PDB file of C-alpha atoms in Angstrom:
ATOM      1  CA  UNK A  77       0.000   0.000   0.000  1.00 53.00           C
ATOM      2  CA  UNK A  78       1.249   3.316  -0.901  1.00 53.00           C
ATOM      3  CA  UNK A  79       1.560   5.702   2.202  1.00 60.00           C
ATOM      4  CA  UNK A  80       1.360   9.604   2.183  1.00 60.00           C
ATOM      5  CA  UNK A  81       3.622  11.164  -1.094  1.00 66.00           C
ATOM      6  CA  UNK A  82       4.503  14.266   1.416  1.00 69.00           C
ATOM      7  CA  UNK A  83       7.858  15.032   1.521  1.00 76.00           C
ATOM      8  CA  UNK A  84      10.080  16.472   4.347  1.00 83.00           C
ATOM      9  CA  UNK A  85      12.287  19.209   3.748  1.00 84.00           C
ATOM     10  CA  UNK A  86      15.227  18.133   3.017  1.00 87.00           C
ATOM     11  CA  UNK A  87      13.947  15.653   0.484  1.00 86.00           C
ATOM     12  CA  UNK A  88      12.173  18.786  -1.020  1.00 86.00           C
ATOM     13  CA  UNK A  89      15.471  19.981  -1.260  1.00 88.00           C
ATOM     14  CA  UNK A  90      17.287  17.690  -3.003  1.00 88.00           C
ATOM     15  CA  UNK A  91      14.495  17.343  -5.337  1.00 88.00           C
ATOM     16  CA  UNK A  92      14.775  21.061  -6.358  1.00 89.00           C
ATOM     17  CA  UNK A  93      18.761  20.318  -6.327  1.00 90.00           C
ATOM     18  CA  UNK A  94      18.134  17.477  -8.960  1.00 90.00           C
ATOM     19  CA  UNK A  95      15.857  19.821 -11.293  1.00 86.00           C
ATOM     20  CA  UNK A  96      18.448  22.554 -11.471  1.00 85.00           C
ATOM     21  CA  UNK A  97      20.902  20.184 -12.347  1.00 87.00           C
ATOM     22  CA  UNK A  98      18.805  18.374 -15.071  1.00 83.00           C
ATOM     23  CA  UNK A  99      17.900  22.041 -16.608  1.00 77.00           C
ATOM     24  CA  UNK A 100      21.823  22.725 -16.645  1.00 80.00           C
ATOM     25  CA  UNK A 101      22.690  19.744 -18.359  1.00 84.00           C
ATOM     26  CA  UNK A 102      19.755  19.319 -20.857  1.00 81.00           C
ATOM     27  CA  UNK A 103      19.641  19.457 -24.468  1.00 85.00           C
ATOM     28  CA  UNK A 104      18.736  23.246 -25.192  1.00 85.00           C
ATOM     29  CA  UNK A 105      16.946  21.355 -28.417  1.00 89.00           C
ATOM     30  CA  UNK A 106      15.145  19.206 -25.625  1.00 86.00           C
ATOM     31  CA  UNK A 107      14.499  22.227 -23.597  1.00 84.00           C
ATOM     32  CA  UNK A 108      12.945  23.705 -26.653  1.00 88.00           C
ATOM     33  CA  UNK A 109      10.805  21.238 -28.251  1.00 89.00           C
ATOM     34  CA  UNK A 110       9.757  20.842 -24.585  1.00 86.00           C
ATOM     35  CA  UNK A 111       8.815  24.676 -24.111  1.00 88.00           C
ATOM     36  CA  UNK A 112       6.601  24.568 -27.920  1.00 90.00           C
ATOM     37  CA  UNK A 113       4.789  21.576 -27.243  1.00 89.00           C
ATOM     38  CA  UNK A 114       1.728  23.312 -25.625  1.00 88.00           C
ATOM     39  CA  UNK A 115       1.410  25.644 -28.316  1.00 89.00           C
ATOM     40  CA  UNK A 116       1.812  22.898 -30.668  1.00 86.00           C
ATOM     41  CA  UNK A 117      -0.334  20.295 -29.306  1.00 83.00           C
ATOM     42  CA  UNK A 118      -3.548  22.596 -28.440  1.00 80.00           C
ATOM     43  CA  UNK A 119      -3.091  25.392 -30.885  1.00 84.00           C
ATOM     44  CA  UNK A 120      -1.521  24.788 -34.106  1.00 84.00           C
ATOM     45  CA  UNK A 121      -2.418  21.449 -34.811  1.00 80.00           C
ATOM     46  CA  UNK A 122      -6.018  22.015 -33.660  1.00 75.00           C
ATOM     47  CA  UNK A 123      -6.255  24.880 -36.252  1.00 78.00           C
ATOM     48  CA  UNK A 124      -3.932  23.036 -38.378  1.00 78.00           C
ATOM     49  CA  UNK A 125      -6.902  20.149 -38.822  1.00 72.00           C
ATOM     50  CA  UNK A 126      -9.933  22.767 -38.575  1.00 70.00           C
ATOM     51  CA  UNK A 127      -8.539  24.322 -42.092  1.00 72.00           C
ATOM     52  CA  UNK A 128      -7.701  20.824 -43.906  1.00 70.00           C
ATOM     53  CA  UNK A 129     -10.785  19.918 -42.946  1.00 68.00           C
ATOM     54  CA  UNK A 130     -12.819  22.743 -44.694  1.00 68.00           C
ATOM     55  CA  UNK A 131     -15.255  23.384 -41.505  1.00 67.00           C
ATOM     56  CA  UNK A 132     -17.124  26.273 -41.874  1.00 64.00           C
ATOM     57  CA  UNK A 133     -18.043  28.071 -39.395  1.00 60.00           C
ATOM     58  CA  UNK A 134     -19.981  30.915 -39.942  1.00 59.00           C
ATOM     59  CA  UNK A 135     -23.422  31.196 -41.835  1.00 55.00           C
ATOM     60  CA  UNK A 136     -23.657  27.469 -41.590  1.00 53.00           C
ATOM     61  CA  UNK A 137     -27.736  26.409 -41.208  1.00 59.00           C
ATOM     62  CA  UNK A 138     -27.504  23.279 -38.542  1.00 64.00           C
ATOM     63  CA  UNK A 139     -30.077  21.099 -37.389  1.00 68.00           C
ATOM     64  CA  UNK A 140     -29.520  18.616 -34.924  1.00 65.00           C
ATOM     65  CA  UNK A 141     -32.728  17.443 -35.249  1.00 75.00           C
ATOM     66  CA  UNK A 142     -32.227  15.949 -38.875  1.00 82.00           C
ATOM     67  CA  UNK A 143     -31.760  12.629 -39.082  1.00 86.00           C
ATOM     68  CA  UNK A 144     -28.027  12.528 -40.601  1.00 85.00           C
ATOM     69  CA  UNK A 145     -26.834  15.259 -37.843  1.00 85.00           C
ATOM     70  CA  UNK A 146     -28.882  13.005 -35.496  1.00 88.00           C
ATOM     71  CA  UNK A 147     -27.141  10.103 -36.690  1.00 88.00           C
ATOM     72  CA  UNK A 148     -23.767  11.636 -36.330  1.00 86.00           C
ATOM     73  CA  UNK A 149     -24.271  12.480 -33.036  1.00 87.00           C
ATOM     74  CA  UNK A 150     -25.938   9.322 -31.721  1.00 88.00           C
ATOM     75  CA  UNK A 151     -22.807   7.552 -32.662  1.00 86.00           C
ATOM     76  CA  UNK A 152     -20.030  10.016 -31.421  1.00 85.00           C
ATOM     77  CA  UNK A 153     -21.915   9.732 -28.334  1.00 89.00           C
ATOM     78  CA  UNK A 154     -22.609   5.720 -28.926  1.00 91.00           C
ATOM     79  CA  UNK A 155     -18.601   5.052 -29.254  1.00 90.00           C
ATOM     80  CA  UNK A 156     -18.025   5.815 -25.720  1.00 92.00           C
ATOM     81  CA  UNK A 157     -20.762   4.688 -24.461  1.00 94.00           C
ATOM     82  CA  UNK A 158     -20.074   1.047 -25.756  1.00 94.00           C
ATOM     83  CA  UNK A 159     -16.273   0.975 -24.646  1.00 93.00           C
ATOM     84  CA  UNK A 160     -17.350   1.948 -20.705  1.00 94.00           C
ATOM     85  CA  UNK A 161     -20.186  -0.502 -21.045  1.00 95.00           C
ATOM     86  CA  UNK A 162     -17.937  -3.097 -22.599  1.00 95.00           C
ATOM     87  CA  UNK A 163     -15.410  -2.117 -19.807  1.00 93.00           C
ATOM     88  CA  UNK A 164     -17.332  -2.837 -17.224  1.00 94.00           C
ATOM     89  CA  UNK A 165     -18.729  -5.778 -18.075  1.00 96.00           C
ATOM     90  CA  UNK A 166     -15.599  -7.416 -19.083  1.00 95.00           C
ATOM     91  CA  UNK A 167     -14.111  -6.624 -15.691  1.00 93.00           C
ATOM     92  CA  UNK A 168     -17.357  -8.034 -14.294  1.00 94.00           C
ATOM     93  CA  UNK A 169     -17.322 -11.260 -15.976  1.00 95.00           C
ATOM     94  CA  UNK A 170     -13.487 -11.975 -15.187  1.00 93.00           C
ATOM     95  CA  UNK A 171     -12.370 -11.314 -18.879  1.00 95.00           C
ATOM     96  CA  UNK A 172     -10.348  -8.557 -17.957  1.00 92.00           C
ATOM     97  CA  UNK A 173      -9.735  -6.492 -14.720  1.00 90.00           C
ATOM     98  CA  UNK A 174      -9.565  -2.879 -14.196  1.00 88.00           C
ATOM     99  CA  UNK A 175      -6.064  -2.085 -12.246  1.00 87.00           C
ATOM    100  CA  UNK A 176      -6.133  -1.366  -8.948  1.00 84.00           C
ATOM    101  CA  UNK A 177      -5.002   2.769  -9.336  1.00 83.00           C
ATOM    102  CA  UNK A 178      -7.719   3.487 -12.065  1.00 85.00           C
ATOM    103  CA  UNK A 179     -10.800   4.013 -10.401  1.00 88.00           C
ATOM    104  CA  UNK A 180     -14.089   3.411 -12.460  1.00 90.00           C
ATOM    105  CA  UNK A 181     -14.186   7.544 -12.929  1.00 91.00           C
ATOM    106  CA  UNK A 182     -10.932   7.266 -14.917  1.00 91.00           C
ATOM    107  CA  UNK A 183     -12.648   4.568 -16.841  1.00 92.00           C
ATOM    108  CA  UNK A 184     -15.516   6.846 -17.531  1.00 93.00           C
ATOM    109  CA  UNK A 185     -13.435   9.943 -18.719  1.00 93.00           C
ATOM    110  CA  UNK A 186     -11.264   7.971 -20.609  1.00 92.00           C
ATOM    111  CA  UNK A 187     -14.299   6.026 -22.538  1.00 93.00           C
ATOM    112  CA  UNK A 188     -16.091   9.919 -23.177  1.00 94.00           C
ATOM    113  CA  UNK A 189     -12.701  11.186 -24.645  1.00 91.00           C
ATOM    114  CA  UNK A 190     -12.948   8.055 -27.299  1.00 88.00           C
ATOM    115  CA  UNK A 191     -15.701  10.415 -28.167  1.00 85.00           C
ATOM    116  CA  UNK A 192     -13.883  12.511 -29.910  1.00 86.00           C
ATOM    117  CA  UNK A 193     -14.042  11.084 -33.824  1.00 78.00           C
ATOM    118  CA  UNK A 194     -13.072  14.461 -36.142  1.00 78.00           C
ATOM    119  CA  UNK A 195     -10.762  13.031 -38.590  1.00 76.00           C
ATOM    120  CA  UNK A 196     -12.591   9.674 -39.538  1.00 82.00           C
ATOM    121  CA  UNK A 197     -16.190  10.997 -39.042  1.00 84.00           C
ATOM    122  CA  UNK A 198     -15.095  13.796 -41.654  1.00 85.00           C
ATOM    123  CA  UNK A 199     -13.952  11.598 -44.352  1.00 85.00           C
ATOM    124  CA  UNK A 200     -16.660   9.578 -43.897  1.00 88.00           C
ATOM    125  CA  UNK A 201     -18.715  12.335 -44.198  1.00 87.00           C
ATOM    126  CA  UNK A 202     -17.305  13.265 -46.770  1.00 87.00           C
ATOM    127  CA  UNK A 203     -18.098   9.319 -48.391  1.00 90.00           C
ATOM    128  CA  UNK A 204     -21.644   9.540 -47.498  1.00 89.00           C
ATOM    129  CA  UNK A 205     -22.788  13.375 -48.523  1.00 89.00           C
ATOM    130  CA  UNK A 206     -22.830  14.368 -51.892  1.00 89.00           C
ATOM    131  CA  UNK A 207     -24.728  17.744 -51.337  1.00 86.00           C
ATOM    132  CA  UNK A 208     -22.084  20.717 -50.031  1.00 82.00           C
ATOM    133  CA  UNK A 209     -24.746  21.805 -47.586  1.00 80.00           C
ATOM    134  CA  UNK A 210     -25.355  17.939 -46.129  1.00 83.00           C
ATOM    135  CA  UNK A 211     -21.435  18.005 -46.159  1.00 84.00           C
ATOM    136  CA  UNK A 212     -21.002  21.128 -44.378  1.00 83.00           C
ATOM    137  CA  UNK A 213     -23.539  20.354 -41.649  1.00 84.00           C
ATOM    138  CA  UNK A 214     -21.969  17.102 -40.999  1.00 86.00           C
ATOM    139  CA  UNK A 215     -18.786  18.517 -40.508  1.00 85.00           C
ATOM    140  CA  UNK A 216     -19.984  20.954 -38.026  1.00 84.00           C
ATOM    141  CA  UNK A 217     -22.029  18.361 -36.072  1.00 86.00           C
ATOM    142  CA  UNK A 218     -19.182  16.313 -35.729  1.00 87.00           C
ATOM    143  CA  UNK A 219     -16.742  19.552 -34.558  1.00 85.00           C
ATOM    144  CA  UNK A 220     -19.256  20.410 -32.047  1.00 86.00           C
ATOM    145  CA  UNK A 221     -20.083  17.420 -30.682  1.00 87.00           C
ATOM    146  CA  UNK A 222     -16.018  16.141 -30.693  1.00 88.00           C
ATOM    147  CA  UNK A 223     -15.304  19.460 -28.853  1.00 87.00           C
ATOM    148  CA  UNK A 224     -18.353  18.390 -26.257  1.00 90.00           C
ATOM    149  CA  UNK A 225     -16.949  15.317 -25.509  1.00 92.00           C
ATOM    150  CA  UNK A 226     -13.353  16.468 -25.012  1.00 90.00           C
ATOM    151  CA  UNK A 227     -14.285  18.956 -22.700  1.00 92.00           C
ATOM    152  CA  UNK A 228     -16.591  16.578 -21.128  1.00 94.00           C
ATOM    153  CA  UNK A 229     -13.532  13.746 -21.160  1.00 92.00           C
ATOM    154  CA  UNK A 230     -11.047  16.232 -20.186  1.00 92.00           C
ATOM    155  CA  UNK A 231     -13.067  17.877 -16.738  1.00 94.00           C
ATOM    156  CA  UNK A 232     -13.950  13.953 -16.082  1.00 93.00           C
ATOM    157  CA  UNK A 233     -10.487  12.714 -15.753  1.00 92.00           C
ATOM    158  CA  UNK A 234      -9.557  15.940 -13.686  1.00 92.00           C
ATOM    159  CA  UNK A 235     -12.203  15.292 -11.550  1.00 91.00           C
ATOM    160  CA  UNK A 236     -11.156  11.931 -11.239  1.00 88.00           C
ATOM    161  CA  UNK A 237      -7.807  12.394 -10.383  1.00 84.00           C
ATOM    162  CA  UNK A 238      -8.585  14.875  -7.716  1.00 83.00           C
ATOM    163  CA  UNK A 239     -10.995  12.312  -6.184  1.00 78.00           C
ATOM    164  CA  UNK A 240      -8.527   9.754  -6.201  1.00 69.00           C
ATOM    165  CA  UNK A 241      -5.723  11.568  -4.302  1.00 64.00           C
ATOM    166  CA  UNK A 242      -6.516  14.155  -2.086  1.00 55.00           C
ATOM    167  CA  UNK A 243      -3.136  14.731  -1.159  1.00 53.00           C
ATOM    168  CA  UNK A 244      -1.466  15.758  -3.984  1.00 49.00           C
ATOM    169  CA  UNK A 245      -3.222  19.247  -4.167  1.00 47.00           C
ATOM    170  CA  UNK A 246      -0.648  21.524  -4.572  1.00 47.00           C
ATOM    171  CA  UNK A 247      -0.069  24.110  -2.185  1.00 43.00           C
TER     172      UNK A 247
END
């Protein structure tokens, strides 16, 4: 069993000692690439796949309501839903079991970010429409609802985590 992660001073200390002497001795190319990644990750590619994608934003008419946008989002929310279900029954049948450290929340966060389907549910879009319009509203369904569930997947794991260790709050 794991016991409080607390640390006294002076192991504080040698931890900061450690970090200052891993940041003198580290790649600046490391240090770099390590700095950019943010931007990278949750800005440029983002936008990167919003423009090859040809979503449209503005003065786009959406219906949920129709039956292909209903259909899209039925199955981006279907997806997850199967892989927690699936999870749980696996682990409840003896097929598989969850490890110990995951609780069932981290399950559930992880299943809703499976959610997120942009890149496939384009092109398939893309397969199935023939009408720009259809097109268009498909691919706007499928960035609003793929932005839904990673903000829903995201604040779930967070959630989770905090639930799971109340002691590693940071002061």
């Amino acid at each position: 069993e794991r016991t409080s992660i607390l640390l006294t001073s002076e192991q504080q200390d040698a931890l900061e000692e450690v970090e200052d002497a891993y940041g003198a001795v580290q790649n600046p190319l490391v240090r770099l690439q390590h700095h950019l990644h943010p931007v990278s990750a949750f800005l440029v590619i983002p936008l990167f796949a919003l423009a090859n994608a040809g979503v449209q934003v503005s003065g786009s008419q959406i219906s949920f309501l129709s039956p292909a946008n209903l259909g899209i989002t039925l199955g981006l929310i279907g997806k997850p839903t199967g892989i927690i279900a699936f999870t749980y029954l696996a682990d409840r049948l003896g097929w598989a079991r969850k490890p110990r450290e995951l609780s069932w929340s981290h399950i559930v966060g992880a299943g809703i970010l499976a959610g997120v389907g942009f890149t496939m549910s384009v092109f398939i879009a893309h397969l199935a429409f023939s009408e720009p319009t259809a097109i268009a509203a498909a691919k706007l369904t499928i960035l609003i609802c793929s932005l839904a569930m990673g903000i829903l997947g995201t604040l779930s794991l967070l959630w989770a985590s905090r639930k799971s260790r109340p002691n590693c709050r940071k002061p």
